[in-house]
């Protein structure tokens, strides 16, 4: 078990497309545990494997207030979606920035759980947003991609400045 390093925008590795998980074996289970540990330590509500430089279709989420409702989705697929809603989003890979993004209001998602069992989940509100946001990561997509290029460039420059300062 351990805390993994979270890649930050504009790291090009965040643009890689994740591959489906064939078998949910012990190495996958360990990765899922590490991802939860990393997400909780960073006080996030969701984390995709892409963000820790693993190109596998795995996301972990916990939108509960007491951080006691861990949800793991392996090979998640949105099979239906309804409506649209706009809400402020942030991302552990884009620290310090929160911007409005338009998403489906409700999604029906199919996935495997951390034991490899198939399940379906209907989600709305923060959970619905989070699922869509994390699945985007698996496609190499970030919430800043929904913003104007001017806004995205500003965020990029600010983060690059911070990254440079950290390297000194
Ligand atoms: Ni994110």
Coordinates of C-alpha atoms and ligand atoms in Angstrom, one line a residue:
X1 CA 0.0 0.0 0.0
X2 CA 1.1 3.5 -0.6
X3 CA 0.4 7.0 -1.8
X4 CA 0.9 7.5 -5.5
X5 CA 2.1 10.6 -7.3
X6 CA -0.7 12.5 -9.0
X7 CA 0.2 14.0 -12.5
X8 CA -0.7 17.6 -13.0
X9 CA -1.9 19.5 -16.1
X10 CA -0.3 20.1 -18.6
X11 CA 1.5 16.8 -18.2
X12 CA 1.1 15.0 -21.5
X13 CA 0.8 11.6 -19.7
X14 CA -2.7 12.8 -18.7
X15 CA -3.6 12.6 -22.4
X16 CA -3.0 8.8 -22.7
X17 CA -6.0 6.6 -23.3
X18 CA -6.5 3.9 -20.7
X19 CA -6.9 0.2 -21.6
X20 CA -9.6 -2.1 -20.3
X21 CA -8.8 -4.4 -17.4
X22 CA -8.9 -8.1 -18.4
X23 CA -8.9 -9.7 -15.0
X24 CA -9.4 -8.2 -11.6
X25 CA -6.4 -9.9 -9.9
X26 CA -4.4 -9.0 -6.8
X27 CA -2.3 -6.5 -8.6
X28 CA -5.4 -4.6 -9.6
X29 CA -6.8 -4.8 -6.1
X30 CA -3.6 -3.4 -4.7
X31 CA -3.7 -0.6 -7.2
X32 CA -7.3 0.2 -6.3
X33 CA -6.3 0.4 -2.6
X34 CA -3.4 2.7 -3.4
X35 CA -5.7 4.9 -5.5
X36 CA -8.2 5.2 -2.6
X37 CA -5.4 6.0 -0.2
X38 CA -4.0 8.6 -2.7
X39 CA -7.4 10.2 -3.2
X40 CA -8.3 10.4 0.5
X41 CA -4.8 11.9 1.3
X42 CA -5.3 14.5 -1.4
X43 CA -8.8 15.2 -0.1
X44 CA -10.3 14.5 -3.5
X45 CA -13.7 13.0 -4.3
X46 CA -12.5 11.0 -7.3
X47 CA -9.4 9.7 -9.0
X48 CA -8.7 7.9 -12.3
X49 CA -5.8 5.5 -12.8
X50 CA -4.6 7.8 -15.6
X51 CA -3.9 10.5 -13.0
X52 CA -1.4 8.2 -11.3
X53 CA 0.2 7.3 -14.6
X54 CA -1.4 3.9 -15.0
X55 CA -3.2 3.4 -18.3
X56 CA -6.0 1.1 -17.0
X57 CA -9.7 1.8 -17.0
X58 CA -10.1 2.1 -13.2
X59 CA -11.7 5.0 -11.2
X60 CA -12.3 5.4 -7.5
X61 CA -14.8 7.8 -6.0
X62 CA -16.1 8.9 -2.6
X63 CA -18.5 11.8 -2.6
X64 CA -19.8 11.1 1.0
X65 CA -19.3 13.7 3.7
X66 CA -17.7 11.3 6.1
X67 CA -15.5 9.7 3.4
X68 CA -16.8 6.2 4.2
X69 CA -18.6 5.3 0.9
X70 CA -15.8 4.2 -1.4
X71 CA -16.9 3.3 -4.9
X72 CA -14.6 1.6 -7.4
X73 CA -15.5 1.3 -11.0
X74 CA -13.5 -0.9 -13.3
X75 CA -14.1 -0.6 -17.1
X76 CA -16.9 1.9 -16.5
X77 CA -19.2 2.6 -19.4
X78 CA -22.1 5.1 -19.5
X79 CA -25.0 3.3 -21.1
X80 CA -27.6 6.0 -20.8
X81 CA -27.7 9.7 -19.9
X82 CA -30.4 12.3 -19.4
X83 CA -30.7 16.1 -19.2
X84 CA -27.9 18.6 -18.7
X85 CA -26.7 20.5 -15.7
X86 CA -23.8 22.9 -15.1
X87 CA -21.7 22.9 -11.9
X88 CA -18.3 24.0 -10.7
X89 CA -15.6 21.3 -11.1
X90 CA -12.1 20.9 -9.8
X91 CA -9.5 18.2 -10.3
X92 CA -6.6 16.8 -8.3
X93 CA -4.6 17.2 -11.6
X94 CA -5.6 20.8 -11.9
X95 CA -5.1 22.0 -8.3
X96 CA -6.6 25.2 -7.1
X97 CA -8.9 25.8 -10.1
X98 CA -12.7 25.5 -10.1
X99 CA -14.7 26.3 -13.2
X100 CA -18.3 25.6 -14.4
X101 CA -18.7 22.6 -16.8
X102 CA -21.9 21.3 -18.4
X103 CA -22.6 17.6 -18.0
X104 CA -25.4 15.2 -18.3
X105 CA -27.7 15.5 -15.3
X106 CA -28.1 11.8 -14.8
X107 CA -26.1 8.8 -16.0
X108 CA -26.6 5.1 -16.0
X109 CA -23.2 3.4 -15.7
X110 CA -22.1 -0.2 -16.1
X111 CA -18.9 -1.4 -14.5
X112 CA -17.1 -4.1 -12.6
X113 CA -16.5 -3.6 -8.8
X114 CA -13.2 -4.3 -7.0
X115 CA -14.1 -8.0 -6.9
X116 CA -14.7 -8.1 -10.6
X117 CA -18.4 -8.4 -10.3
X118 CA -20.5 -6.5 -12.9
X119 CA -23.0 -3.9 -11.6
X120 CA -25.1 -1.0 -12.8
X121 CA -25.5 2.3 -11.1
X122 CA -27.8 5.3 -11.7
X123 CA -26.2 8.5 -10.6
X124 CA -27.0 12.2 -10.5
X125 CA -25.8 15.3 -8.6
X126 CA -22.2 15.3 -7.5
X127 CA -21.8 11.5 -8.0
X128 CA -23.1 11.8 -11.5
X129 CA -20.7 14.6 -12.3
X130 CA -17.8 12.8 -10.7
X131 CA -18.4 9.6 -12.7
X132 CA -18.4 11.6 -16.0
X133 CA -15.3 13.6 -15.0
X134 CA -13.4 10.5 -14.1
X135 CA -14.4 8.5 -17.2
X136 CA -13.1 11.5 -19.2
X137 CA -9.7 11.0 -17.6
X138 CA -9.6 7.5 -19.0
X139 CA -10.0 9.0 -22.5
X140 CA -7.2 11.5 -21.8
X141 CA -9.6 14.3 -21.3
X142 CA -9.6 17.0 -18.6
X143 CA -12.3 19.4 -17.4
X144 CA -10.2 22.3 -18.6
X145 CA -10.9 21.0 -22.2
X146 CA -14.5 22.2 -21.8
X147 CA -13.3 25.8 -21.0
X148 CA -12.4 28.5 -23.5
X149 CA -8.9 28.2 -24.9
X150 CA -8.1 31.5 -23.2
X151 CA -9.1 30.2 -19.8
X152 CA -7.2 27.0 -20.4
X153 CA -4.0 28.8 -21.4
X154 CA -4.2 30.9 -18.3
X155 CA -4.6 27.9 -16.0
X156 CA -1.7 26.2 -17.9
X157 CA 0.6 29.1 -17.5
X158 CA -0.2 29.5 -13.8
X159 CA 0.4 25.8 -13.1
X160 CA 3.6 25.7 -15.2
X161 CA 4.9 28.6 -13.1
X162 CA 4.1 26.7 -9.9
X163 CA 5.7 23.5 -11.2
X164 CA 8.9 25.5 -12.1
X165 CA 9.1 27.1 -8.6
X166 CA 8.7 23.6 -7.0
X167 CA 11.6 22.3 -9.0
X168 CA 14.0 24.9 -7.7
Ligands
LIG1 NI1 -10.0 15.0 -12.3

